[in-house]
Amino acid sequence: MKVKTLALSFGIGIWMLAWWAMLRLEAHWDFTNLAMILMLASTLAAVLLPPRLAALALVVSVLVFDWRFIEPKGSLVPHLQQHLWFWISLTAVNIVVLALMAYLRIQLVRSQQLTAHLGQLNQWHQILLENQNTTMLAEHLLTQLTSTNEGKQLAPLQVALKHISPQASSVYCLWGAWQLEQLAGVDAAEAERRALGPGTGCYERWQDVVLPILGRKYAYGALVSPCVLPDVTRRYWQLMCDQLGAFCDRKRARQNESQAIAQLEQERTSKAIIAAVSHDFRTPLATIIGASSALLAQENQLSHAEQQAQLQRIYQQAQHLSRVSQNLLQLARLGSDAAVHCSWEDVGEMVGSLLSQLVFKSQVHIHLPERAQLIWCNSVLINQALFNLLENAHRYGPANTAIHLSAHFTDQCWLWRVQDAGLSLTTEQARARQKAFLQGEEAAHPSGVGLGLALCEAIAKAHKGALTFSSEPSSTWQLALPQPPLPKAD
């Protein structure tokens, strides 16, 4: 507003200065030279004044110039023919200058408007890249459109946007007060894949302007304006709707990709389970059946030592089957978001119970706090996770080398570390081992279904913790368990 007032003041000042100069120079210059001052003033004033005011000032100035400076003075009728043609030429030139300046002003306004629209489109594009919530985007679209000058005049606006999920792809989310006729207009715009309503060239008699939100193949809804839109505004709003449609396309593509990946993962898991069951269940069962049948058929022919060896084989294979079955069942329970029941447990007792289950406990070096400590966890699950980490270190580390198990409390979190003396893994190898039904290729005697580390990670997540890997100084797995405040003694 201040800029317009300043321009108006300068325009009026230019005319006043021009007339002051012409009146002062009247005795020294002829009317043709004075006419140059008039043309200069009209050109400069046309830049600053509104078109109508500039035209009015020009007409008045030309008539006053004729009355004051062209013979016979004091009359609007020129005395000589050359004076008449000069007056006509002066008027025509001033009209052309005024028309050109008005045209340039209009183009300048359009250019500024297009520049503003381009900046808003870039801002809208950035918002679409950073935000993934479709509902918030629709609300932001309404806010951005109604905040412009056009939007203030044409509000209220309405938006109908479909759910992108396949389960509700035909259900609309609506913003604004709707009527059945307007929803029919949305369906028609989607079917035609173009804008409809007054000024669009399609369904001109429709009462509202409907701008569809279109992707490449799918229609996602429409923007509805109850008033006729100028062409520039309509094209600008349609561009914003097209960008929203492109966002919906990208979100649909990501959903399809996630579903495809989940389906492939499910198929891979199913095949891996079948392969695991066929190998890791069938082989121990064959050993158990063979050893037990030998005991039954040759009981009197086998020595006591041979019978004990067969029984030992049966026991070991049965233990192996038990661990595999337990891991499978536990992973299935944790995968179904089953609740984990925790209690305060003694760290030393948990480690003692863990060591009693290990065949290779002579290789395990324990590092615990000197004072007795309590930990909030499910002791059965944590012992199972630590057992899997230790067994993993024993399987993949060098034979008969030390395995270090340490635990300490820091920053309201218990940190359990299992470190072996083996060669450090790469990050990709560590991540691969954490996936169910995948085994590392470094094992000297690979067996099992590759559930150990996957189950450890599931147990950590169930305790709101994390399982991480470090390669310095050697392969080290860390299990972090966040802790609540210790209970106060009575």
Tab-separated table of C-alpha atoms in Angstrom:
chain	number	residue	atom	x	y	z
A	1	MET	CA	0.000	0.000	0.000
A	2	LYS	CA	2.858	2.400	0.781
A	3	VAL	CA	4.458	1.671	-2.594
A	4	LYS	CA	1.229	2.459	-4.448
A	5	THR	CA	0.781	5.710	-2.528
A	6	LEU	CA	4.366	6.709	-3.250
A	7	ALA	CA	3.988	5.948	-6.982
A	8	LEU	CA	0.754	7.965	-7.124
A	9	SER	CA	2.460	10.921	-5.459
A	10	PHE	CA	5.399	10.773	-7.877
A	11	GLY	CA	3.049	10.554	-10.892
A	12	ILE	CA	1.068	13.612	-9.833
A	13	GLY	CA	4.332	15.406	-9.058
A	14	ILE	CA	5.647	14.703	-12.561
A	15	TRP	CA	2.554	16.290	-14.144
A	16	MET	CA	2.803	19.310	-11.860
A	17	LEU	CA	6.503	19.730	-12.635
A	18	ALA	CA	5.838	19.391	-16.392
A	19	TRP	CA	3.118	22.069	-16.361
A	20	TRP	CA	5.280	24.365	-14.258
A	21	ALA	CA	8.127	23.988	-16.823
A	22	MET	CA	5.812	24.552	-19.805
A	23	LEU	CA	4.329	27.694	-18.297
A	24	ARG	CA	7.769	29.092	-17.426
A	25	LEU	CA	9.167	28.312	-20.878
A	26	GLU	CA	6.102	29.493	-22.829
A	27	ALA	CA	7.708	32.834	-23.700
A	28	HIS	CA	10.954	31.263	-24.898
A	29	TRP	CA	9.891	28.037	-26.678
A	30	ASP	CA	7.363	27.379	-29.391
A	31	PHE	CA	4.532	24.937	-28.785
A	32	THR	CA	6.318	22.058	-30.607
A	33	ASN	CA	9.136	22.035	-28.031
A	34	LEU	CA	6.646	22.370	-25.224
A	35	ALA	CA	4.845	19.336	-26.658
A	36	MET	CA	8.016	17.263	-26.028
A	37	ILE	CA	7.749	18.097	-22.340
A	38	LEU	CA	4.120	16.989	-22.463
A	39	MET	CA	5.035	13.666	-24.088
A	40	LEU	CA	7.857	13.070	-21.594
A	41	ALA	CA	5.546	13.781	-18.665
A	42	SER	CA	2.815	11.497	-20.036
A	43	THR	CA	5.337	8.659	-20.545
A	44	LEU	CA	6.773	8.918	-17.030
A	45	ALA	CA	3.358	9.335	-15.416
A	46	ALA	CA	2.020	6.272	-17.284
A	47	VAL	CA	4.678	4.186	-15.531
A	48	LEU	CA	3.665	5.389	-12.066
A	49	LEU	CA	-0.068	6.100	-12.230
A	50	PRO	CA	-2.883	3.547	-12.571
A	51	PRO	CA	-3.961	3.131	-16.238
A	52	ARG	CA	-7.328	4.910	-15.849
A	53	LEU	CA	-5.872	7.825	-13.939
A	54	ALA	CA	-2.985	8.103	-16.418
A	55	ALA	CA	-5.460	8.155	-19.350
A	56	LEU	CA	-7.596	10.801	-17.655
A	57	ALA	CA	-4.537	12.951	-16.910
A	58	LEU	CA	-3.382	12.587	-20.522
A	59	VAL	CA	-6.742	13.643	-22.006
A	60	VAL	CA	-7.033	16.638	-19.697
A	61	SER	CA	-3.409	17.667	-20.366
A	62	VAL	CA	-3.788	17.460	-24.155
A	63	LEU	CA	-6.973	19.553	-24.081
A	64	VAL	CA	-5.395	22.135	-21.758
A	65	PHE	CA	-2.260	22.182	-23.940
A	66	ASP	CA	-4.433	22.873	-27.001
A	67	TRP	CA	-6.357	25.607	-25.194
A	68	ARG	CA	-3.225	27.232	-23.789
A	69	PHE	CA	-0.456	26.868	-26.372
A	70	ILE	CA	-1.944	26.183	-29.847
A	71	GLU	CA	-3.290	29.115	-31.907
A	72	PRO	CA	-5.857	30.503	-31.475
A	73	LYS	CA	-5.129	30.422	-27.747
A	74	GLY	CA	-8.125	30.157	-25.450
A	75	SER	CA	-9.920	27.870	-27.905
A	76	LEU	CA	-9.968	24.116	-28.562
A	77	VAL	CA	-10.254	24.656	-32.347
A	78	PRO	CA	-6.854	24.979	-34.094
A	79	HIS	CA	-6.507	28.017	-36.335
A	80	LEU	CA	-4.288	26.495	-39.042
A	81	GLN	CA	-4.414	23.098	-40.696
A	82	GLN	CA	-0.854	22.250	-39.593
A	83	HIS	CA	-1.858	23.044	-36.043
A	84	LEU	CA	-4.739	20.589	-36.371
A	85	TRP	CA	-2.492	17.806	-37.650
A	86	PHE	CA	0.054	18.540	-34.939
A	87	TRP	CA	-2.635	18.288	-32.283
A	88	ILE	CA	-3.897	15.001	-33.763
A	89	SER	CA	-0.344	13.590	-33.962
A	90	LEU	CA	0.398	14.664	-30.405
A	91	THR	CA	-2.771	13.041	-29.157
A	92	ALA	CA	-2.113	9.804	-31.116
A	93	VAL	CA	1.494	9.519	-29.936
A	94	ASN	CA	0.476	10.057	-26.329
A	95	ILE	CA	-2.303	7.453	-26.647
A	96	VAL	CA	0.160	4.915	-28.113
A	97	VAL	CA	2.655	5.625	-25.327
A	98	LEU	CA	-0.077	5.272	-22.747
A	99	ALA	CA	-1.289	1.989	-24.279
A	100	LEU	CA	2.237	0.578	-24.418
A	101	MET	CA	2.927	1.508	-20.809
A	102	ALA	CA	-0.389	0.012	-19.725
A	103	TYR	CA	0.467	-3.173	-21.606
A	104	LEU	CA	3.902	-3.296	-19.954
A	105	ARG	CA	2.317	-2.767	-16.544
A	106	ILE	CA	-0.062	-5.658	-17.174
A	107	GLN	CA	2.820	-7.886	-18.304
A	108	LEU	CA	4.830	-6.858	-15.253
A	109	VAL	CA	1.961	-7.771	-12.943
A	110	ARG	CA	1.560	-11.120	-14.699
A	111	SER	CA	5.291	-11.741	-14.499
A	112	GLN	CA	5.286	-10.997	-10.779
A	113	GLN	CA	2.278	-13.236	-10.334
A	114	LEU	CA	3.913	-16.082	-12.266
A	115	THR	CA	7.129	-15.643	-10.281
A	116	ALA	CA	5.166	-15.832	-7.029
A	117	HIS	CA	3.334	-18.910	-8.288
A	118	LEU	CA	6.627	-20.541	-9.274
A	119	GLY	CA	8.056	-19.909	-5.809
A	120	GLN	CA	4.937	-21.364	-4.206
A	121	LEU	CA	5.080	-24.395	-6.508
A	122	ASN	CA	8.707	-25.009	-5.527
A	123	GLN	CA	7.763	-24.660	-1.873
A	124	TRP	CA	4.836	-27.043	-2.360
A	125	HIS	CA	7.121	-29.532	-4.127
A	126	GLN	CA	9.558	-29.406	-1.196
A	127	ILE	CA	6.705	-29.978	1.257
A	128	LEU	CA	5.600	-33.022	-0.751
A	129	LEU	CA	9.126	-34.426	-0.608
A	130	GLU	CA	9.475	-33.929	3.154
A	131	ASN	CA	5.977	-34.921	4.311
A	132	GLN	CA	4.468	-38.378	3.956
A	133	ASN	CA	1.101	-37.742	5.634
A	134	THR	CA	-1.593	-37.386	2.968
A	135	THR	CA	-4.108	-35.820	5.357
A	136	MET	CA	-1.694	-33.078	6.423
A	137	LEU	CA	-0.805	-32.401	2.786
A	138	ALA	CA	-4.456	-31.879	1.835
A	139	GLU	CA	-4.920	-29.459	4.728
A	140	HIS	CA	-1.727	-27.633	3.769
A	141	LEU	CA	-2.959	-27.366	0.167
A	142	LEU	CA	-6.163	-25.669	1.312
A	143	THR	CA	-4.219	-23.338	3.597
A	144	GLN	CA	-1.767	-22.345	0.876
A	145	LEU	CA	-4.464	-21.674	-1.730
A	146	THR	CA	-6.753	-19.692	0.560
A	147	SER	CA	-3.826	-17.581	1.785
A	148	THR	CA	-3.275	-16.065	-1.685
A	149	ASN	CA	-5.181	-13.042	-2.956
A	150	GLU	CA	-7.158	-15.247	-5.292
A	151	GLY	CA	-7.949	-17.651	-2.492
A	152	LYS	CA	-9.332	-14.918	-0.234
A	153	GLN	CA	-11.806	-13.968	-2.946
A	154	LEU	CA	-12.746	-17.490	-3.997
A	155	ALA	CA	-12.978	-19.290	-0.627
A	156	PRO	CA	-14.303	-21.574	0.690
A	157	LEU	CA	-12.511	-24.347	-1.191
A	158	GLN	CA	-13.142	-28.068	-0.887
A	159	VAL	CA	-10.897	-31.100	-1.350
A	160	ALA	CA	-11.823	-34.737	-1.889
A	161	LEU	CA	-8.876	-37.131	-1.619
A	162	LYS	CA	-8.935	-40.908	-1.869
A	163	HIS	CA	-7.178	-43.285	0.473
A	164	ILE	CA	-4.099	-44.676	-1.225
A	165	SER	CA	-4.200	-48.023	0.571
A	166	PRO	CA	-5.595	-50.853	-1.622
A	167	GLN	CA	-8.119	-51.766	1.090
A	168	ALA	CA	-9.830	-48.342	0.862
A	169	SER	CA	-8.860	-47.051	-2.582
A	170	SER	CA	-12.425	-45.919	-3.397
A	171	VAL	CA	-13.090	-44.117	-0.097
A	172	TYR	CA	-12.788	-40.313	-0.027
A	173	CYS	CA	-11.514	-38.077	2.740
A	174	LEU	CA	-13.466	-34.815	2.481
A	175	TRP	CA	-12.549	-31.266	3.554
A	176	GLY	CA	-15.322	-28.677	3.512
A	177	ALA	CA	-19.124	-28.773	3.308
A	178	TRP	CA	-20.154	-31.072	0.447
A	179	GLN	CA	-23.272	-31.773	-1.560
A	180	LEU	CA	-24.067	-34.835	-3.643
A	181	GLU	CA	-23.827	-32.807	-6.874
A	182	GLN	CA	-20.288	-31.786	-6.013
A	183	LEU	CA	-19.229	-35.388	-5.389
A	184	ALA	CA	-20.731	-36.244	-8.781
A	185	GLY	CA	-18.546	-33.484	-10.240
A	186	VAL	CA	-15.472	-35.067	-8.647
A	187	ASP	CA	-16.325	-38.428	-10.224
A	188	ALA	CA	-16.899	-36.752	-13.596
A	189	ALA	CA	-13.558	-34.906	-13.432
A	190	GLU	CA	-11.773	-38.156	-12.595
A	191	ALA	CA	-13.495	-39.965	-15.441
A	192	GLU	CA	-12.708	-37.188	-17.951
A	193	ARG	CA	-9.206	-36.706	-16.461
A	194	ARG	CA	-9.505	-32.942	-16.940
A	195	ALA	CA	-10.907	-29.857	-15.231
A	196	LEU	CA	-14.582	-29.127	-15.635
A	197	GLY	CA	-16.864	-26.197	-14.899
A	198	PRO	CA	-17.074	-22.545	-16.043
A	199	GLY	CA	-14.124	-21.445	-18.162
A	200	THR	CA	-12.638	-24.937	-18.572
A	201	GLY	CA	-14.256	-25.925	-21.880
A	202	CYS	CA	-15.791	-29.028	-20.285
A	203	TYR	CA	-19.243	-29.063	-18.663
A	204	GLU	CA	-19.368	-25.268	-18.820
A	205	ARG	CA	-22.806	-25.186	-17.190
A	206	TRP	CA	-21.544	-26.924	-14.082
A	207	GLN	CA	-21.888	-24.596	-11.106
A	208	ASP	CA	-18.412	-25.285	-9.606
A	209	VAL	CA	-14.898	-25.428	-11.006
A	210	VAL	CA	-13.522	-28.927	-10.375
A	211	LEU	CA	-9.762	-29.531	-10.730
A	212	PRO	CA	-8.851	-33.245	-10.654
A	213	ILE	CA	-5.911	-34.612	-8.636
A	214	LEU	CA	-4.377	-36.939	-11.192
A	215	GLY	CA	-1.464	-39.332	-11.295
A	216	ARG	CA	-0.170	-41.147	-14.350
A	217	LYS	CA	-2.719	-43.944	-14.199
A	218	TYR	CA	-4.920	-43.226	-11.215
A	219	ALA	CA	-7.175	-40.372	-10.084
A	220	TYR	CA	-7.003	-39.493	-6.409
A	221	GLY	CA	-9.742	-36.896	-5.995
A	222	ALA	CA	-10.319	-33.234	-6.869
A	223	LEU	CA	-10.171	-29.627	-5.692
A	224	VAL	CA	-13.516	-27.793	-5.937
A	225	SER	CA	-13.969	-24.006	-6.134
A	226	PRO	CA	-17.489	-22.573	-5.935
A	227	CYS	CA	-16.457	-19.511	-8.006
A	228	VAL	CA	-15.156	-18.988	-11.534
A	229	LEU	CA	-11.353	-18.944	-11.634
A	230	PRO	CA	-9.175	-16.715	-13.822
A	231	ASP	CA	-7.161	-18.724	-16.346
A	232	VAL	CA	-3.819	-18.004	-14.641
A	233	THR	CA	-5.152	-19.004	-11.226
A	234	ARG	CA	-6.817	-22.136	-12.573
A	235	ARG	CA	-3.637	-23.301	-14.319
A	236	TYR	CA	-1.608	-22.587	-11.179
A	237	TRP	CA	-3.995	-24.521	-8.940
A	238	GLN	CA	-4.089	-27.386	-11.426
A	239	LEU	CA	-0.299	-27.602	-11.286
A	240	MET	CA	-0.468	-27.909	-7.491
A	241	CYS	CA	-3.088	-30.649	-7.848
A	242	ASP	CA	-0.867	-32.437	-10.382
A	243	GLN	CA	2.051	-32.324	-7.947
A	244	LEU	CA	-0.158	-33.811	-5.243
A	245	GLY	CA	-1.194	-36.516	-7.716
A	246	ALA	CA	2.479	-37.275	-8.429
A	247	PHE	CA	3.072	-37.575	-4.671
A	248	CYS	CA	0.172	-40.031	-4.408
A	249	ASP	CA	1.708	-42.020	-7.283
A	250	ARG	CA	5.029	-42.203	-5.443
A	251	LYS	CA	3.343	-43.257	-2.217
A	252	ARG	CA	1.352	-45.948	-4.035
A	253	ALA	CA	4.559	-47.179	-5.689
A	254	ARG	CA	6.304	-47.355	-2.301
A	255	GLN	CA	3.386	-49.300	-0.858
A	256	ASN	CA	3.433	-51.724	-3.790
A	257	GLU	CA	7.182	-52.112	-3.420
A	258	SER	CA	6.865	-52.775	0.321
A	259	GLN	CA	4.140	-55.344	-0.303
A	260	ALA	CA	6.229	-57.028	-2.983
A	261	ILE	CA	9.270	-57.121	-0.706
A	262	ALA	CA	7.171	-58.457	2.177
A	263	GLN	CA	5.712	-61.129	-0.105
A	264	LEU	CA	9.152	-62.128	-1.370
A	265	GLU	CA	10.459	-62.190	2.206
A	266	GLN	CA	7.546	-64.361	3.245
A	267	GLU	CA	8.174	-66.737	0.364
A	268	ARG	CA	11.896	-66.813	1.165
A	269	THR	CA	11.156	-67.494	4.829
A	270	SER	CA	8.706	-70.247	3.958
A	271	LYS	CA	11.218	-71.914	1.662
A	272	ALA	CA	13.933	-71.523	4.296
A	273	ILE	CA	11.707	-73.095	6.951
A	274	ILE	CA	10.976	-76.023	4.678
A	275	ALA	CA	14.671	-76.435	3.884
A	276	ALA	CA	15.579	-76.101	7.568
A	277	VAL	CA	13.023	-78.625	8.673
A	278	SER	CA	14.021	-81.056	5.929
A	279	HIS	CA	17.734	-80.812	6.837
A	280	ASP	CA	18.131	-79.832	10.480
A	281	PHE	CA	15.245	-81.974	11.666
A	282	ARG	CA	15.692	-84.923	9.355
A	283	THR	CA	19.425	-85.412	9.964
A	284	PRO	CA	19.251	-85.541	13.794
A	285	LEU	CA	16.144	-87.695	13.597
A	286	ALA	CA	17.950	-90.109	11.292
A	287	THR	CA	20.836	-90.261	13.763
A	288	ILE	CA	18.473	-90.832	16.696
A	289	ILE	CA	16.543	-93.536	14.819
A	290	GLY	CA	19.734	-95.243	13.693
A	291	ALA	CA	21.328	-95.226	17.149
A	292	SER	CA	18.152	-96.325	18.927
A	293	SER	CA	17.492	-99.121	16.395
A	294	ALA	CA	21.077	-100.310	16.859
A	295	LEU	CA	20.541	-100.425	20.605
A	296	LEU	CA	17.308	-102.348	20.204
A	297	ALA	CA	18.591	-104.799	17.595
A	298	GLN	CA	22.115	-105.364	18.936
A	299	GLU	CA	21.712	-104.732	22.653
A	300	ASN	CA	23.385	-108.032	23.590
A	301	GLN	CA	26.153	-107.665	21.015
A	302	LEU	CA	27.280	-104.141	21.961
A	303	SER	CA	29.671	-103.477	24.764
A	304	HIS	CA	28.806	-101.100	27.572
A	305	ALA	CA	31.070	-98.391	26.092
A	306	GLU	CA	29.446	-98.742	22.671
A	307	GLN	CA	25.981	-98.504	24.215
A	308	GLN	CA	27.012	-95.370	26.091
A	309	ALA	CA	28.365	-93.865	22.844
A	310	GLN	CA	25.061	-94.516	21.077
A	311	LEU	CA	23.119	-93.039	23.972
A	312	GLN	CA	25.400	-90.000	23.914
A	313	ARG	CA	24.693	-89.520	20.206
A	314	ILE	CA	20.962	-89.766	20.848
A	315	TYR	CA	21.203	-87.260	23.687
A	316	GLN	CA	23.255	-84.739	21.679
A	317	GLN	CA	20.972	-84.877	18.659
A	318	ALA	CA	17.893	-84.600	20.870
A	319	GLN	CA	19.446	-81.510	22.518
A	320	HIS	CA	20.109	-80.037	19.086
A	321	LEU	CA	16.500	-80.638	18.029
A	322	SER	CA	15.290	-79.077	21.260
A	323	ARG	CA	17.333	-75.890	20.710
A	324	VAL	CA	16.181	-75.528	17.104
A	325	SER	CA	12.527	-76.075	18.049
A	326	GLN	CA	12.808	-73.651	20.969
A	327	ASN	CA	14.352	-70.954	18.780
A	328	LEU	CA	11.653	-71.373	16.150
A	329	LEU	CA	8.828	-71.174	18.674
A	330	GLN	CA	10.364	-68.256	20.541
A	331	LEU	CA	10.956	-66.277	17.351
A	332	ALA	CA	7.350	-66.894	16.295
A	333	ARG	CA	6.068	-65.669	19.679
A	334	LEU	CA	8.179	-62.509	19.639
A	335	GLY	CA	7.218	-61.841	16.019
A	336	SER	CA	3.551	-61.796	17.013
A	337	ASP	CA	4.214	-58.950	19.508
A	338	ALA	CA	3.561	-61.135	22.508
A	339	ALA	CA	3.969	-59.379	25.854
A	340	VAL	CA	7.290	-59.922	27.636
A	341	HIS	CA	6.979	-60.360	31.393
A	342	CYS	CA	9.982	-58.872	33.212
A	343	SER	CA	11.128	-58.919	36.842
A	344	TRP	CA	14.169	-57.907	38.875
A	345	GLU	CA	16.838	-60.611	38.521
A	346	ASP	CA	20.302	-61.065	39.991
A	347	VAL	CA	23.004	-60.773	37.321
A	348	GLY	CA	25.310	-63.295	38.991
A	349	GLU	CA	22.594	-65.935	39.266
A	350	MET	CA	21.632	-65.435	35.616
A	351	VAL	CA	25.246	-65.953	34.486
A	352	GLY	CA	25.604	-69.028	36.698
A	353	SER	CA	22.481	-70.548	35.188
A	354	LEU	CA	23.781	-69.708	31.711
A	355	LEU	CA	27.163	-71.381	32.277
A	356	SER	CA	25.494	-74.583	33.465
A	357	GLN	CA	23.979	-74.966	29.982
A	358	LEU	CA	27.252	-74.573	28.066
A	359	VAL	CA	29.333	-77.530	26.921
A	360	PHE	CA	32.271	-75.201	26.179
A	361	LYS	CA	32.073	-73.185	29.437
A	362	SER	CA	35.827	-73.672	30.033
A	363	GLN	CA	36.443	-71.273	27.124
A	364	VAL	CA	34.148	-68.559	28.514
A	365	HIS	CA	35.769	-65.805	30.620
A	366	ILE	CA	33.277	-63.855	32.734
A	367	HIS	CA	33.644	-60.140	33.631
A	368	LEU	CA	30.933	-58.877	36.003
A	369	PRO	CA	30.618	-55.955	38.450
A	370	GLU	CA	32.127	-56.664	41.849
A	371	ARG	CA	28.935	-55.886	43.739
A	372	ALA	CA	25.709	-57.740	43.268
A	373	GLN	CA	23.523	-56.039	40.693
A	374	LEU	CA	19.868	-56.316	39.690
A	375	ILE	CA	18.565	-56.247	36.142
A	376	TRP	CA	14.990	-55.731	34.939
A	377	CYS	CA	14.367	-58.357	32.245
A	378	ASN	CA	12.894	-61.692	31.360
A	379	SER	CA	15.715	-63.920	32.567
A	380	VAL	CA	14.692	-66.860	30.378
A	381	LEU	CA	14.790	-64.787	27.196
A	382	ILE	CA	18.019	-62.958	28.081
A	383	ASN	CA	19.740	-66.242	28.952
A	384	GLN	CA	18.579	-67.630	25.630
A	385	ALA	CA	19.972	-64.577	23.792
A	386	LEU	CA	23.316	-64.803	25.611
A	387	PHE	CA	23.461	-68.556	24.972
A	388	ASN	CA	22.966	-67.945	21.249
A	389	LEU	CA	25.654	-65.237	21.182
A	390	LEU	CA	28.139	-67.468	23.015
A	391	GLU	CA	27.319	-70.441	20.790
A	392	ASN	CA	27.763	-68.211	17.740
A	393	ALA	CA	31.194	-67.108	19.010
A	394	HIS	CA	32.166	-70.711	19.704
A	395	ARG	CA	31.046	-71.860	16.268
A	396	TYR	CA	32.639	-69.104	14.219
A	397	GLY	CA	35.688	-68.274	16.358
A	398	PRO	CA	39.015	-70.161	16.341
A	399	ALA	CA	38.946	-73.490	18.143
A	400	ASN	CA	39.901	-73.566	21.844
A	401	THR	CA	40.255	-69.763	22.128
A	402	ALA	CA	38.850	-67.574	24.882
A	403	ILE	CA	35.360	-66.099	24.628
A	404	HIS	CA	34.751	-63.060	26.835
A	405	LEU	CA	31.340	-62.385	28.354
A	406	SER	CA	31.088	-59.036	30.174
A	407	ALA	CA	28.302	-56.956	31.662
A	408	HIS	CA	28.203	-53.500	33.173
A	409	PHE	CA	25.599	-50.867	34.015
A	410	THR	CA	25.832	-47.333	32.591
A	411	ASP	CA	23.376	-44.534	31.795
A	412	GLN	CA	20.319	-46.493	32.953
A	413	CYS	CA	21.220	-49.332	30.613
A	414	TRP	CA	22.755	-52.793	31.003
A	415	LEU	CA	25.339	-53.616	28.349
A	416	TRP	CA	26.176	-57.272	27.685
A	417	ARG	CA	29.147	-57.971	25.427
A	418	VAL	CA	30.274	-61.233	23.843
A	419	GLN	CA	33.720	-61.037	22.253
A	420	ASP	CA	35.696	-63.803	20.553
A	421	ALA	CA	39.202	-63.926	19.136
A	422	GLY	CA	38.104	-64.544	15.588
A	423	LEU	CA	38.609	-62.418	12.510
A	424	SER	CA	36.437	-59.310	12.443
A	425	LEU	CA	33.325	-59.483	10.305
A	426	THR	CA	32.274	-56.814	7.843
A	427	THR	CA	29.118	-54.826	8.491
A	428	GLU	CA	27.353	-56.646	5.643
A	429	GLN	CA	28.252	-60.058	7.108
A	430	ALA	CA	27.021	-59.010	10.541
A	431	ARG	CA	23.701	-57.783	9.134
A	432	ALA	CA	23.303	-60.969	7.115
A	433	ARG	CA	23.784	-63.081	10.241
A	434	GLN	CA	21.038	-61.156	12.026
A	435	LYS	CA	18.499	-62.291	9.411
A	436	ALA	CA	16.547	-65.408	10.182
A	437	PHE	CA	17.412	-68.574	8.213
A	438	LEU	CA	20.724	-67.128	6.971
A	439	GLN	CA	24.048	-68.533	8.171
A	440	GLY	CA	27.531	-67.145	7.920
A	441	GLU	CA	29.778	-68.906	5.470
A	442	GLU	CA	32.676	-68.820	7.942
A	443	ALA	CA	31.413	-71.639	10.174
A	444	ALA	CA	33.626	-74.679	10.123
A	445	HIS	CA	30.648	-76.984	10.596
A	446	PRO	CA	27.503	-75.053	9.714
A	447	SER	CA	24.355	-76.436	11.241
A	448	GLY	CA	21.059	-75.064	12.517
A	449	VAL	CA	18.617	-72.870	10.671
A	450	GLY	CA	20.322	-69.510	11.173
A	451	LEU	CA	17.959	-68.345	13.930
A	452	GLY	CA	20.444	-67.500	16.690
A	453	LEU	CA	21.211	-63.842	16.001
A	454	ALA	CA	17.753	-63.157	14.571
A	455	LEU	CA	16.260	-64.381	17.848
A	456	CYS	CA	18.750	-62.265	19.839
A	457	GLU	CA	17.655	-59.171	17.947
A	458	ALA	CA	13.975	-60.014	18.510
A	459	ILE	CA	14.612	-60.459	22.245
A	460	ALA	CA	16.452	-57.127	22.395
A	461	LYS	CA	13.557	-55.321	20.662
A	462	ALA	CA	11.068	-56.994	22.990
A	463	HIS	CA	13.004	-55.415	25.896
A	464	LYS	CA	13.093	-52.000	24.097
A	465	GLY	CA	16.818	-52.540	23.549
A	466	ALA	CA	19.139	-53.183	20.634
A	467	LEU	CA	21.679	-55.699	19.342
A	468	THR	CA	24.748	-54.122	17.729
A	469	PHE	CA	28.021	-55.362	16.254
A	470	SER	CA	31.554	-53.979	16.513
A	471	SER	CA	34.656	-55.193	14.693
A	472	GLU	CA	37.212	-53.624	17.056
A	473	PRO	CA	39.400	-55.187	18.325
A	474	SER	CA	37.681	-58.405	17.215
A	475	SER	CA	34.144	-59.593	16.604
A	476	THR	CA	31.992	-58.209	19.442
A	477	TRP	CA	28.234	-58.392	19.833
A	478	GLN	CA	26.591	-56.019	22.304
A	479	LEU	CA	23.126	-56.432	23.815
A	480	ALA	CA	21.794	-53.160	25.295
A	481	LEU	CA	18.853	-53.341	27.712
A	482	PRO	CA	17.337	-50.050	28.980
A	483	GLN	CA	16.442	-50.132	32.696
A	484	PRO	CA	13.787	-48.460	34.822
A	485	PRO	CA	14.816	-46.818	38.139
A	486	LEU	CA	15.738	-49.295	40.874
A	487	PRO	CA	13.027	-49.874	43.478
A	488	LYS	CA	13.541	-48.022	46.740
A	489	ALA	CA	14.223	-50.067	49.838
A	490	ASP	CA	11.463	-49.976	52.474
